[in-house]
C-alpha atoms as a printed R data frame, in Angstrom:
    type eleno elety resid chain resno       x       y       z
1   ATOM     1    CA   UNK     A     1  11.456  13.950 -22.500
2   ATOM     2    CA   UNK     A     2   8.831  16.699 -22.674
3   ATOM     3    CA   UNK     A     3   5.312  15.654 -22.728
4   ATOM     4    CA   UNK     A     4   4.369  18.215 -25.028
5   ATOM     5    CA   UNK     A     5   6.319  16.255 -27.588
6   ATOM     6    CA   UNK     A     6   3.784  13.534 -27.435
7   ATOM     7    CA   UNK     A     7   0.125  14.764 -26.805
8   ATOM     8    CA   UNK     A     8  -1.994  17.387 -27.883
9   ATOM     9    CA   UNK     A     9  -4.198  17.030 -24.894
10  ATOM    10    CA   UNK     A    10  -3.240  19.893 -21.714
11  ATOM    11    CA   UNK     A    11  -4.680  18.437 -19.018
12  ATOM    12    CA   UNK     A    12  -7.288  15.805 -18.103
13  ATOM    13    CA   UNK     A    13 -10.680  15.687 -16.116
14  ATOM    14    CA   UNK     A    14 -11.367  12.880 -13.493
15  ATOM    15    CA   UNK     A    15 -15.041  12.354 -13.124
16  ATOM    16    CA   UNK     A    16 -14.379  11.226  -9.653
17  ATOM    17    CA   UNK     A    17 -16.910   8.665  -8.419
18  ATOM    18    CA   UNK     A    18 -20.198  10.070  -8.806
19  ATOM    19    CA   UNK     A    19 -21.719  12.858 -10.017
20  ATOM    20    CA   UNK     A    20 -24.437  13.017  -7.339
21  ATOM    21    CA   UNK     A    21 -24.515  15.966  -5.492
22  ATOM    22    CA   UNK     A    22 -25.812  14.845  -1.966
23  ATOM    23    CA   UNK     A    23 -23.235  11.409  -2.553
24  ATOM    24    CA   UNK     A    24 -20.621  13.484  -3.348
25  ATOM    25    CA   UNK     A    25 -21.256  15.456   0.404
26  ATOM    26    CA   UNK     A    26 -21.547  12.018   2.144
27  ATOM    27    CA   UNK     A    27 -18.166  10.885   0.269
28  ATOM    28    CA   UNK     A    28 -16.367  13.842   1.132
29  ATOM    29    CA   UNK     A    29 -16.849  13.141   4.858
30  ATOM    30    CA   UNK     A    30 -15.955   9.672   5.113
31  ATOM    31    CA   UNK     A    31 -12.841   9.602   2.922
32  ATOM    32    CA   UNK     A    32 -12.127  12.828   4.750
33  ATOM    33    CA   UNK     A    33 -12.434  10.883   7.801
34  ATOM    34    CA   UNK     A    34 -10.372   7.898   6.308
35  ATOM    35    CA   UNK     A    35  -7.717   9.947   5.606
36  ATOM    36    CA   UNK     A    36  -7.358  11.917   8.996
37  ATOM    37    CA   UNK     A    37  -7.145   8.416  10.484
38  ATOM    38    CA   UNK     A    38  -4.822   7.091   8.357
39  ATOM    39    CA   UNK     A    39  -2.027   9.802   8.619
40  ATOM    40    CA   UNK     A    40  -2.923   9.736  12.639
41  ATOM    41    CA   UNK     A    41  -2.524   6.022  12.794
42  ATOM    42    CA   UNK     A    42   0.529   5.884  10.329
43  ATOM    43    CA   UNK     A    43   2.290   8.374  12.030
44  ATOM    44    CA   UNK     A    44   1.905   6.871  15.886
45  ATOM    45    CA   UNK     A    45   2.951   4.100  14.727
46  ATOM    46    CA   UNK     A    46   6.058   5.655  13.178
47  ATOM    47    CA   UNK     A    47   6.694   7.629  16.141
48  ATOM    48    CA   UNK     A    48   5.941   4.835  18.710
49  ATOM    49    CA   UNK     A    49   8.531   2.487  17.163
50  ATOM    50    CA   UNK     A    50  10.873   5.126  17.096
51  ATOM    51    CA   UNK     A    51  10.339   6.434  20.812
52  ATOM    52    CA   UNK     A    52   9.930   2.285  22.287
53  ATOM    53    CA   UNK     A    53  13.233   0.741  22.829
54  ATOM    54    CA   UNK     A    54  12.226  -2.482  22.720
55  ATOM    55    CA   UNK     A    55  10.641  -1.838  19.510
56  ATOM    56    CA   UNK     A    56  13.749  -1.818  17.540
57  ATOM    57    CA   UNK     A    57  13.922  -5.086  16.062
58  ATOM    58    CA   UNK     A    58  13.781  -6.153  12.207
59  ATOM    59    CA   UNK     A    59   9.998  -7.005  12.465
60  ATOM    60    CA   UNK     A    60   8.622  -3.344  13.675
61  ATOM    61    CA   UNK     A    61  11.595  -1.808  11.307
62  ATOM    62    CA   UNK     A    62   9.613  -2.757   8.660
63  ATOM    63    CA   UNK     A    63   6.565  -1.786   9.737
64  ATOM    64    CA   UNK     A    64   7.612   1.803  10.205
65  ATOM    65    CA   UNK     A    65   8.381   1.371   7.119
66  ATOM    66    CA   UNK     A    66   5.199   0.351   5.698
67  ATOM    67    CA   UNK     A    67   3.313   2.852   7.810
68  ATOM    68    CA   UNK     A    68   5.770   5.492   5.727
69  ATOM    69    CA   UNK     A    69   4.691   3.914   2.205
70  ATOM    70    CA   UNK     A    70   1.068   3.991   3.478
71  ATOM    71    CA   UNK     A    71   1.106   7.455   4.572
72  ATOM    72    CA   UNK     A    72   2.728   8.564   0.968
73  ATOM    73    CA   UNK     A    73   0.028   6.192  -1.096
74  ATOM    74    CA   UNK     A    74  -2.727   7.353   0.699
75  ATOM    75    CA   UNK     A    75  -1.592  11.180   0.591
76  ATOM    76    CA   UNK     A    76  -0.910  10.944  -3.398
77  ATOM    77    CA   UNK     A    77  -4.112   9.932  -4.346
78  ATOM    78    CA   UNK     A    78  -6.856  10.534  -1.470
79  ATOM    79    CA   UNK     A    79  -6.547  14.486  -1.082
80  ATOM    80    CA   UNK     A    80  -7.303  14.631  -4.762
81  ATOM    81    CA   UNK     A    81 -10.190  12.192  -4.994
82  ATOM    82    CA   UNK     A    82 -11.445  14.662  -1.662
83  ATOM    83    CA   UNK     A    83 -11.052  18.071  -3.956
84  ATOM    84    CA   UNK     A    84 -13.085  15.976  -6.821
85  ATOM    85    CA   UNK     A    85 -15.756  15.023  -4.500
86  ATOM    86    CA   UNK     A    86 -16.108  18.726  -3.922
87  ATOM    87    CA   UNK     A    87 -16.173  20.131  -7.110
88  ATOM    88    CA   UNK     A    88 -17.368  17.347  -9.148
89  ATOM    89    CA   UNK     A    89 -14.936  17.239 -11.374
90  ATOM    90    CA   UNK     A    90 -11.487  18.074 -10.776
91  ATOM    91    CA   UNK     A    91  -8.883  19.294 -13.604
92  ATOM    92    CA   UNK     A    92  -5.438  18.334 -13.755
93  ATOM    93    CA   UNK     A    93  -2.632  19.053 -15.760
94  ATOM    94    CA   UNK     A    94  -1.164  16.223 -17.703
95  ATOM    95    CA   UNK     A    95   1.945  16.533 -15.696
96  ATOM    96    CA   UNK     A    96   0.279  16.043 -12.746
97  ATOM    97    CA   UNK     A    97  -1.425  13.511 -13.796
98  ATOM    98    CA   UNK     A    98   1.938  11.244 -14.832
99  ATOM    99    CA   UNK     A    99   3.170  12.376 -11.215
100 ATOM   100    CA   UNK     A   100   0.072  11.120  -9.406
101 ATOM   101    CA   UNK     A   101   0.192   7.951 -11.466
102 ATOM   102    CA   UNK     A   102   3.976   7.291 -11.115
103 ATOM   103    CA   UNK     A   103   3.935   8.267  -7.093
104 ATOM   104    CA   UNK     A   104   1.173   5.884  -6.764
105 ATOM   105    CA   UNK     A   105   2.413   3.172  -8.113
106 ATOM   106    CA   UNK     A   106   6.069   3.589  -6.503
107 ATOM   107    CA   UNK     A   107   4.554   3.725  -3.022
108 ATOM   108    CA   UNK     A   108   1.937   0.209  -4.246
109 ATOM   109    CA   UNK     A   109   4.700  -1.625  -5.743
110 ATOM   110    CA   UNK     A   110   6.943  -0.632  -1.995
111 ATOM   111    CA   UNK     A   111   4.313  -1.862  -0.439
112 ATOM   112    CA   UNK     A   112   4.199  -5.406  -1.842
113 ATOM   113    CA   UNK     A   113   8.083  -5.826  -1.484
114 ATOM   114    CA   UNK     A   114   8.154  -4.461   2.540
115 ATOM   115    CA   UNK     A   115   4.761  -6.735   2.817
116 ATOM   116    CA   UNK     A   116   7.277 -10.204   1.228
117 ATOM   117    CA   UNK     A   117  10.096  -8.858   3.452
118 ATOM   118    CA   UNK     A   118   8.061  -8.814   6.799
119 ATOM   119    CA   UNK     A   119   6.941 -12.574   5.614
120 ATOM   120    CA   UNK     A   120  10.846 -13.400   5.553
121 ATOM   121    CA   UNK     A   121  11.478 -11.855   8.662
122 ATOM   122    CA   UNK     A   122   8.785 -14.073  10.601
123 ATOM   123    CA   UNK     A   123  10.317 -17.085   8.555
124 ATOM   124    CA   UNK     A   124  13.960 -16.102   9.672
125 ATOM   125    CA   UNK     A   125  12.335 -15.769  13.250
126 ATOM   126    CA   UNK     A   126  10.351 -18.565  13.615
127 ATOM   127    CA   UNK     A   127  12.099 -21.209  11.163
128 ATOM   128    CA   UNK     A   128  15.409 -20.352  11.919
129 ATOM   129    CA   UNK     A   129  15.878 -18.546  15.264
130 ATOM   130    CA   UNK     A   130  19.608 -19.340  16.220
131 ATOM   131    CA   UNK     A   131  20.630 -17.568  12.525
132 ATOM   132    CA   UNK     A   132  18.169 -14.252  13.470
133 ATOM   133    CA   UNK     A   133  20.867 -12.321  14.346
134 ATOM   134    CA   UNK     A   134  23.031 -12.863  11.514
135 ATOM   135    CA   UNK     A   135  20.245 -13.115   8.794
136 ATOM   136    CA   UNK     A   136  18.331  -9.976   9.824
137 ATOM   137    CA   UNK     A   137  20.870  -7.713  10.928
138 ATOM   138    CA   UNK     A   138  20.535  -4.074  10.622
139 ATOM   139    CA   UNK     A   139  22.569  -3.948   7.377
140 ATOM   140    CA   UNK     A   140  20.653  -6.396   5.854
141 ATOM   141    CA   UNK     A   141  17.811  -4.709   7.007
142 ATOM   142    CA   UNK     A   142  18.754  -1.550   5.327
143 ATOM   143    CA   UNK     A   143  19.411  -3.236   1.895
144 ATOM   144    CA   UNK     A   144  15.792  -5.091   1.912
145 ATOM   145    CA   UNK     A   145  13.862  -2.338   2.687
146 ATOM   146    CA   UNK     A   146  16.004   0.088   0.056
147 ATOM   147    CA   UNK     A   147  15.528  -2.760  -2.757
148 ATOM   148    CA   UNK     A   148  12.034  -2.114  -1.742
149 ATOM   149    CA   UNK     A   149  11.643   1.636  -2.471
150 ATOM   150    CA   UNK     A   150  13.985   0.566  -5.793
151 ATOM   151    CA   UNK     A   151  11.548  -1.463  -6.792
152 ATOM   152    CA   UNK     A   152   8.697   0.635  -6.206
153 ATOM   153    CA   UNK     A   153  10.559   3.181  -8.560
154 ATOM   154    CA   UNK     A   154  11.653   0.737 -10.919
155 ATOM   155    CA   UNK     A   155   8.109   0.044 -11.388
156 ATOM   156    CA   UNK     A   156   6.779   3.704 -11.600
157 ATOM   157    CA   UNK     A   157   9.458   4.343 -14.328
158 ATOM   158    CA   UNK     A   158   7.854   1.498 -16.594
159 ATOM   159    CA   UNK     A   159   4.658   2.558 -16.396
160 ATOM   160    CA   UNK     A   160   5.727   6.493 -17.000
161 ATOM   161    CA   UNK     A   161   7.535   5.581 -20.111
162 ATOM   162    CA   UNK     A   162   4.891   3.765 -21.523
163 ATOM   163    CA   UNK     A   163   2.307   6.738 -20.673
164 ATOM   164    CA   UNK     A   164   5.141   9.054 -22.195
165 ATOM   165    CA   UNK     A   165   5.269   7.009 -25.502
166 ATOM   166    CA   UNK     A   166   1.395   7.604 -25.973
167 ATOM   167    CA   UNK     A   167  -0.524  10.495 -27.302
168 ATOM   168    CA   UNK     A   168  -3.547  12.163 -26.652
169 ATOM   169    CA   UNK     A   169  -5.462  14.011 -29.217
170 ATOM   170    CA   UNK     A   170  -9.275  13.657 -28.628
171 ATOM   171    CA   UNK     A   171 -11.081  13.394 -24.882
172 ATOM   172    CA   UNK     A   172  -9.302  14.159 -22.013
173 ATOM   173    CA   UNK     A   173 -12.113  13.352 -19.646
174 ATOM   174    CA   UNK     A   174 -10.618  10.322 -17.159
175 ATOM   175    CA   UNK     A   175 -13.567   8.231 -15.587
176 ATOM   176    CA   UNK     A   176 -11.970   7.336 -12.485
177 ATOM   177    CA   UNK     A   177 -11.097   9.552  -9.217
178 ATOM   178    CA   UNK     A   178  -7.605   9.414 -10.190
179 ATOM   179    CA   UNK     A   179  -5.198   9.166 -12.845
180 ATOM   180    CA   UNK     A   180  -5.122   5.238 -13.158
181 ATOM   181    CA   UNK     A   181  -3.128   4.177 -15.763
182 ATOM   182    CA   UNK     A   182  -5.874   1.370 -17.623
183 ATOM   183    CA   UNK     A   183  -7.881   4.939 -18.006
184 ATOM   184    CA   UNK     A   184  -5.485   6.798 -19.588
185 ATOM   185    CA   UNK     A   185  -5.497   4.321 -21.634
186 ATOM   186    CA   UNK     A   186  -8.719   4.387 -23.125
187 ATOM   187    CA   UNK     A   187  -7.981   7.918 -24.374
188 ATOM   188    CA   UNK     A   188  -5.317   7.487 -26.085
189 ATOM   189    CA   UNK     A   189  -5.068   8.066 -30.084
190 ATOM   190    CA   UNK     A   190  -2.012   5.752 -30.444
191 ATOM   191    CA   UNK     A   191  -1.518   2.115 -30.919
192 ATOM   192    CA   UNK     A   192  -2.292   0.668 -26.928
193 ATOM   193    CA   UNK     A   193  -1.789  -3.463 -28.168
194 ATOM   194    CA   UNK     A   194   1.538  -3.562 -26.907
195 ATOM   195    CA   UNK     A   195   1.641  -0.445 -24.370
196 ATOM   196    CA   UNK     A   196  -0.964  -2.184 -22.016
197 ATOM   197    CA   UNK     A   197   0.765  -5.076 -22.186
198 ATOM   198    CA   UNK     A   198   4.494  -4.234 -20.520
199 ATOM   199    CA   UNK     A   199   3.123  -2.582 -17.323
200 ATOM   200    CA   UNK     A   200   0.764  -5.904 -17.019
201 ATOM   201    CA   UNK     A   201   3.479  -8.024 -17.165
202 ATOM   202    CA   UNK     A   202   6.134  -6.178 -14.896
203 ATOM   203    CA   UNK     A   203   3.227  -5.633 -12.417
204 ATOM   204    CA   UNK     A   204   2.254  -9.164 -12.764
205 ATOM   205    CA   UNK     A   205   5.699 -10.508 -12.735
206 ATOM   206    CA   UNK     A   206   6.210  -8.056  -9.199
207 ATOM   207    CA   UNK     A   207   2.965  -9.724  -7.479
208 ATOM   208    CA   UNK     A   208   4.032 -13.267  -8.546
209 ATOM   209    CA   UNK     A   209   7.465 -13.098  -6.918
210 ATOM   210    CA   UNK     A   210   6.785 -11.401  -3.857
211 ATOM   211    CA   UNK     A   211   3.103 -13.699  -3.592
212 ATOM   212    CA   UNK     A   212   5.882 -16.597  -3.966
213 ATOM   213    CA   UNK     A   213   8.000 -15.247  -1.413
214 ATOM   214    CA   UNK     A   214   5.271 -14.582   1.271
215 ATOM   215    CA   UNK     A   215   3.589 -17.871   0.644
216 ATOM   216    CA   UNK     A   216   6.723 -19.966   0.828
217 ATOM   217    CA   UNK     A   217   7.560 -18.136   4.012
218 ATOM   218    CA   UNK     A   218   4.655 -19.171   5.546
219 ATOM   219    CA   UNK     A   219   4.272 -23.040   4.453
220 ATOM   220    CA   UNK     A   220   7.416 -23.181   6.138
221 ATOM   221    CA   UNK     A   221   6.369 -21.437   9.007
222 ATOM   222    CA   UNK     A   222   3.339 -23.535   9.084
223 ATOM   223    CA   UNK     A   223   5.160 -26.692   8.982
224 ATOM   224    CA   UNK     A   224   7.344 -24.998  12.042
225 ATOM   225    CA   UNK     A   225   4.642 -24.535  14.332
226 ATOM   226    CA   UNK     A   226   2.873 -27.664  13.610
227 ATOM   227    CA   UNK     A   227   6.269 -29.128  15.070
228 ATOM   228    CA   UNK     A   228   5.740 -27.478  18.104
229 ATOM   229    CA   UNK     A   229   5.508 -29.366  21.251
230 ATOM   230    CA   UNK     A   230   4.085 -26.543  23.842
231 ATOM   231    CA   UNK     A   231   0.578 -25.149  23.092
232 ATOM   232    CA   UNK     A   232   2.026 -21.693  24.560
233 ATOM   233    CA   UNK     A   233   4.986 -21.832  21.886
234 ATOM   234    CA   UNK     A   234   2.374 -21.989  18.719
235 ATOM   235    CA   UNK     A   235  -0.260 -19.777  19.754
236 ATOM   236    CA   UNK     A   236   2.937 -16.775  20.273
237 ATOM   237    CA   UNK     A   237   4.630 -17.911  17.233
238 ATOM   238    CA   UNK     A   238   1.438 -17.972  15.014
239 ATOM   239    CA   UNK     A   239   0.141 -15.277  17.262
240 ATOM   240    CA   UNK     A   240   3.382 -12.989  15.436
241 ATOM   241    CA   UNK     A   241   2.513 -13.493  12.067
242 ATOM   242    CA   UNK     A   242  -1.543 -13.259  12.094
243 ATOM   243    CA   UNK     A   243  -1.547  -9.760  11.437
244 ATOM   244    CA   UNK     A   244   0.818  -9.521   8.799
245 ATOM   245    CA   UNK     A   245  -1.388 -12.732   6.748
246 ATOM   246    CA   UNK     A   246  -4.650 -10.593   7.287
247 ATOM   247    CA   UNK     A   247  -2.810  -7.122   6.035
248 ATOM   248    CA   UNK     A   248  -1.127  -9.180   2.925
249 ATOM   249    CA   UNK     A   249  -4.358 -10.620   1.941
250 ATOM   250    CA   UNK     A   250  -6.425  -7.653   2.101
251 ATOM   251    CA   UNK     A   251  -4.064  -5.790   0.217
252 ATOM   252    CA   UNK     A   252  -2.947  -8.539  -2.725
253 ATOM   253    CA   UNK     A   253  -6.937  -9.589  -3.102
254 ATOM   254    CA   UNK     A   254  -7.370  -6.182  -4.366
255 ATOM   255    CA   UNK     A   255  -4.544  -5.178  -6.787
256 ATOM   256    CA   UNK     A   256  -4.735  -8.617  -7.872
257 ATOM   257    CA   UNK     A   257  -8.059  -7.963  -8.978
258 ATOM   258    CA   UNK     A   258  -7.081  -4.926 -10.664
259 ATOM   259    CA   UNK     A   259  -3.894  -5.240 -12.419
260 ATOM   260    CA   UNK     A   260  -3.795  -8.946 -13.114
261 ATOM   261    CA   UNK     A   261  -7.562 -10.316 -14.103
262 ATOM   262    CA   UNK     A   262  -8.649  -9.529 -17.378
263 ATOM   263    CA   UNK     A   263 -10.089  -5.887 -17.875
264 ATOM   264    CA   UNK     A   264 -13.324  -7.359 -19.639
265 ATOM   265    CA   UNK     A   265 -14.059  -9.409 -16.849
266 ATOM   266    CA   UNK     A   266 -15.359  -6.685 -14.415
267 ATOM   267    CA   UNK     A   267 -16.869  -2.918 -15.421
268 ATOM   268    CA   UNK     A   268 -15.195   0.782 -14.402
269 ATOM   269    CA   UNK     A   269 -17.490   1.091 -11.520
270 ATOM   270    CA   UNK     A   270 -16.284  -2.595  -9.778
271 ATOM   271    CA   UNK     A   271 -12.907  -1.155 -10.837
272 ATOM   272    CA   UNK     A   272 -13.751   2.187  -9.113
273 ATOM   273    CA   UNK     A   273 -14.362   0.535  -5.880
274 ATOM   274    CA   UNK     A   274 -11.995  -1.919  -5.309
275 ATOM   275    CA   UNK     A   275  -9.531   0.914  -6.405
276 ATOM   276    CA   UNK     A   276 -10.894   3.111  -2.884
277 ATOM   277    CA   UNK     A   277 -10.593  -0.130  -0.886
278 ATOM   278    CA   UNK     A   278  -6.615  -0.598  -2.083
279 ATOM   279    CA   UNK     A   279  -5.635   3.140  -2.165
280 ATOM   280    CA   UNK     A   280  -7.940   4.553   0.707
281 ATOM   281    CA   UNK     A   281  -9.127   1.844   2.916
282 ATOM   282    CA   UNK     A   282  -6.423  -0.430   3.406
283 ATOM   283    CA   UNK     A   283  -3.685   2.368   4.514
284 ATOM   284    CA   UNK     A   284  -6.319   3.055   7.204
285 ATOM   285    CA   UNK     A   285  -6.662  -0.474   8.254
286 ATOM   286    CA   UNK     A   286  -3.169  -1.594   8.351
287 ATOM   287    CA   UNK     A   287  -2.077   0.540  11.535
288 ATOM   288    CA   UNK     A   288  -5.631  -1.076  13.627
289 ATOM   289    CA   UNK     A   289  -4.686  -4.267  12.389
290 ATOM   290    CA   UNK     A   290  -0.959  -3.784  13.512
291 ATOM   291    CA   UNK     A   291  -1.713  -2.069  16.858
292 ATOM   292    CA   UNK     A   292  -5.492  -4.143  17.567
293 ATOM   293    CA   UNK     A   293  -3.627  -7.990  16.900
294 ATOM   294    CA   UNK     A   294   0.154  -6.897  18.435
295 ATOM   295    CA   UNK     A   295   0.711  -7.594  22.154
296 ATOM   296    CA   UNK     A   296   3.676  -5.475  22.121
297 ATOM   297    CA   UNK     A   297   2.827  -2.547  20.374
298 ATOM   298    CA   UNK     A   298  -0.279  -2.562  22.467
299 ATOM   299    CA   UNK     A   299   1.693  -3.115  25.485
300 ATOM   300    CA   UNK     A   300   3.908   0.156  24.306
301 ATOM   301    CA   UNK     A   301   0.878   2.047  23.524
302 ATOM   302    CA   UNK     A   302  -0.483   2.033  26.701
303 ATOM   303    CA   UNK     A   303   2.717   2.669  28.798
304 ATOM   304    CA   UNK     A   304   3.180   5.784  26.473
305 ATOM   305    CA   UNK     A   305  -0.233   7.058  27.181
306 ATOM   306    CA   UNK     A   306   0.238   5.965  30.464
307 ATOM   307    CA   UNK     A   307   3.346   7.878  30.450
308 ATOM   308    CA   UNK     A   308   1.745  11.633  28.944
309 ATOM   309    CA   UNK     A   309  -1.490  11.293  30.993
310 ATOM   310    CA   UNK     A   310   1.061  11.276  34.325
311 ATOM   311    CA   UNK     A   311   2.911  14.361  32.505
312 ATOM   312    CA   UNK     A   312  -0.488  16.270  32.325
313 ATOM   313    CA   UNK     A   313  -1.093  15.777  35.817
314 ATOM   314    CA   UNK     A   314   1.955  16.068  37.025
């Protein structure tokens, strides 16, 4: 299907975040900064899970796996919110645009599946520890975190055919820092009633389930630990799932906000910012949570850096 066929609009202009001139320096350098961190702390983590040994259970699996999605949601949106800040306003083709949009939202909606699958993994481990082994076994490890990329494209191909099914004939200037698709929206010439509706629901429907799935996991975990007769044995088992909790909540608080509250209830610059903390911040944050509030991939960070100082001097 050739988007020609559908708009006369050639490519679209995102105003970015601000037109200010001395903001848009100060901007520049911290989401520079963000973004140098996040493919530095996304990519140790990656490689120290891979390198550790003892790292290569079904819990850090996932996690290399979310540092992966992180990495690719961060990189298809940040570098061209950076290239905006620089020139103000940045032009894109309409093609581009769709490709931006759809590789965002496969790598968001991945993101929320790995997050529900990590929450069944600490159930599995903590609720039912004698069935670990069979329950999270590699293979079923591999299908989980495959349904989750699935998904994520799934997702990305409802919200493309919807954007393909629209036209554009009159302003093509995009008041966001990237091609969001509630934007795109507000140019469009053609009927939007029922358009806006079917990536609400399949988003919504995607956040409900795995929001079930996570909080289920966790009530039950709860009602684990609580059974706990040594002190020691609840602050390691509750101790294993605290940093997953704070990286879910951070991350569902925010797209929540976006894609499931009513659009009239907050304005484009609230949407603006929340939309940095989801698709810039938190892929920054999630490898410091992970490594700051995990004994054992602090424990392996140390002994590697142990390991390469001793190299350098040896």
């Amino acid at each position: 299907m050739e988007v020609g066929n559908h708009t006369s609009v050639t490519e679209f202009i995102l105003l970015g975040l601000t037109e200010d001139p001395t903001l848009c320096v100060i901007f520049f350098v911290i989401f520079l900064g963000i973004y140098v961190i996040t493919l530095i702390g996304n990519i140790s983590i990656i490689i120290l899970i891979r390198s550790c040994s003892h790292l290569h259970t079904p819990m850090y699996f996932f996690l290399s796996h979310l540092a992966f999605v992180d990495i690719g949601f961060s990189t298809s949106i940040t570098p061209m919110m950076i290239i905006g800040l620089l020139k103000h306003r940045l032009t894109l083709p309409v093609a581009s645009c769709e490709a931006q949009l759809c590789s965002g939202v496969t790598f968001g909606t991945a993101e929320c599946f790995l997050l529900a699958a990590m929450a069944y993994d600490r159930y599995v481990a903590i609720c039912l520890p004698l069935l670990y082994s069979t329950h999270m076994s590699s293979r079923v490890c591999v299908i989980l975190v495959g349904s989750c990329y699935l998904g994520g494209c799934v997702n990305a191909w409802t919200f493309a055919s919807c954007l393909l099914t629209l036209s554009f004939c009159g302003p093509n200037q995009v008041d966001h820092f990237f091609c969001d698709f509630s934007p795109l929206l507000k140019l469009s010439c053609s009927d939007v009633s029922i358009i806006e509706i079917i990536p609400s629901i399949s988003s919504g429907s995607i956040i409900v389930v795995t929001v079930s799935v996570i909080a289920l996991s966790y009530i039950c975990i709860l009602n684990t630990i609580l059974k706990m007769r040594s002190t020691e044995g609840r602050h390691k088992a509750f101790s294993t799932c605290t940093s997953h909790l704070t990286a879910a909540t951070l991350y569902y608080g925010t797209i929540t906000f976006i894609y499931v509250m009513p659009k009239s209830s907050y304005s484009t610059d609230q949407n603006k910012v929340v939309s940095v903390f989801y698709t810039v911040v938190i892929p920054m944050l999630n490898p410091l949570i992970y490594s700051l509030r995990n004994r054992d991939v602090k424990k392996s960070l140390r002994k590697q850096v142990s390991e390469y100082i001793l190299r350098i001097h040896s």
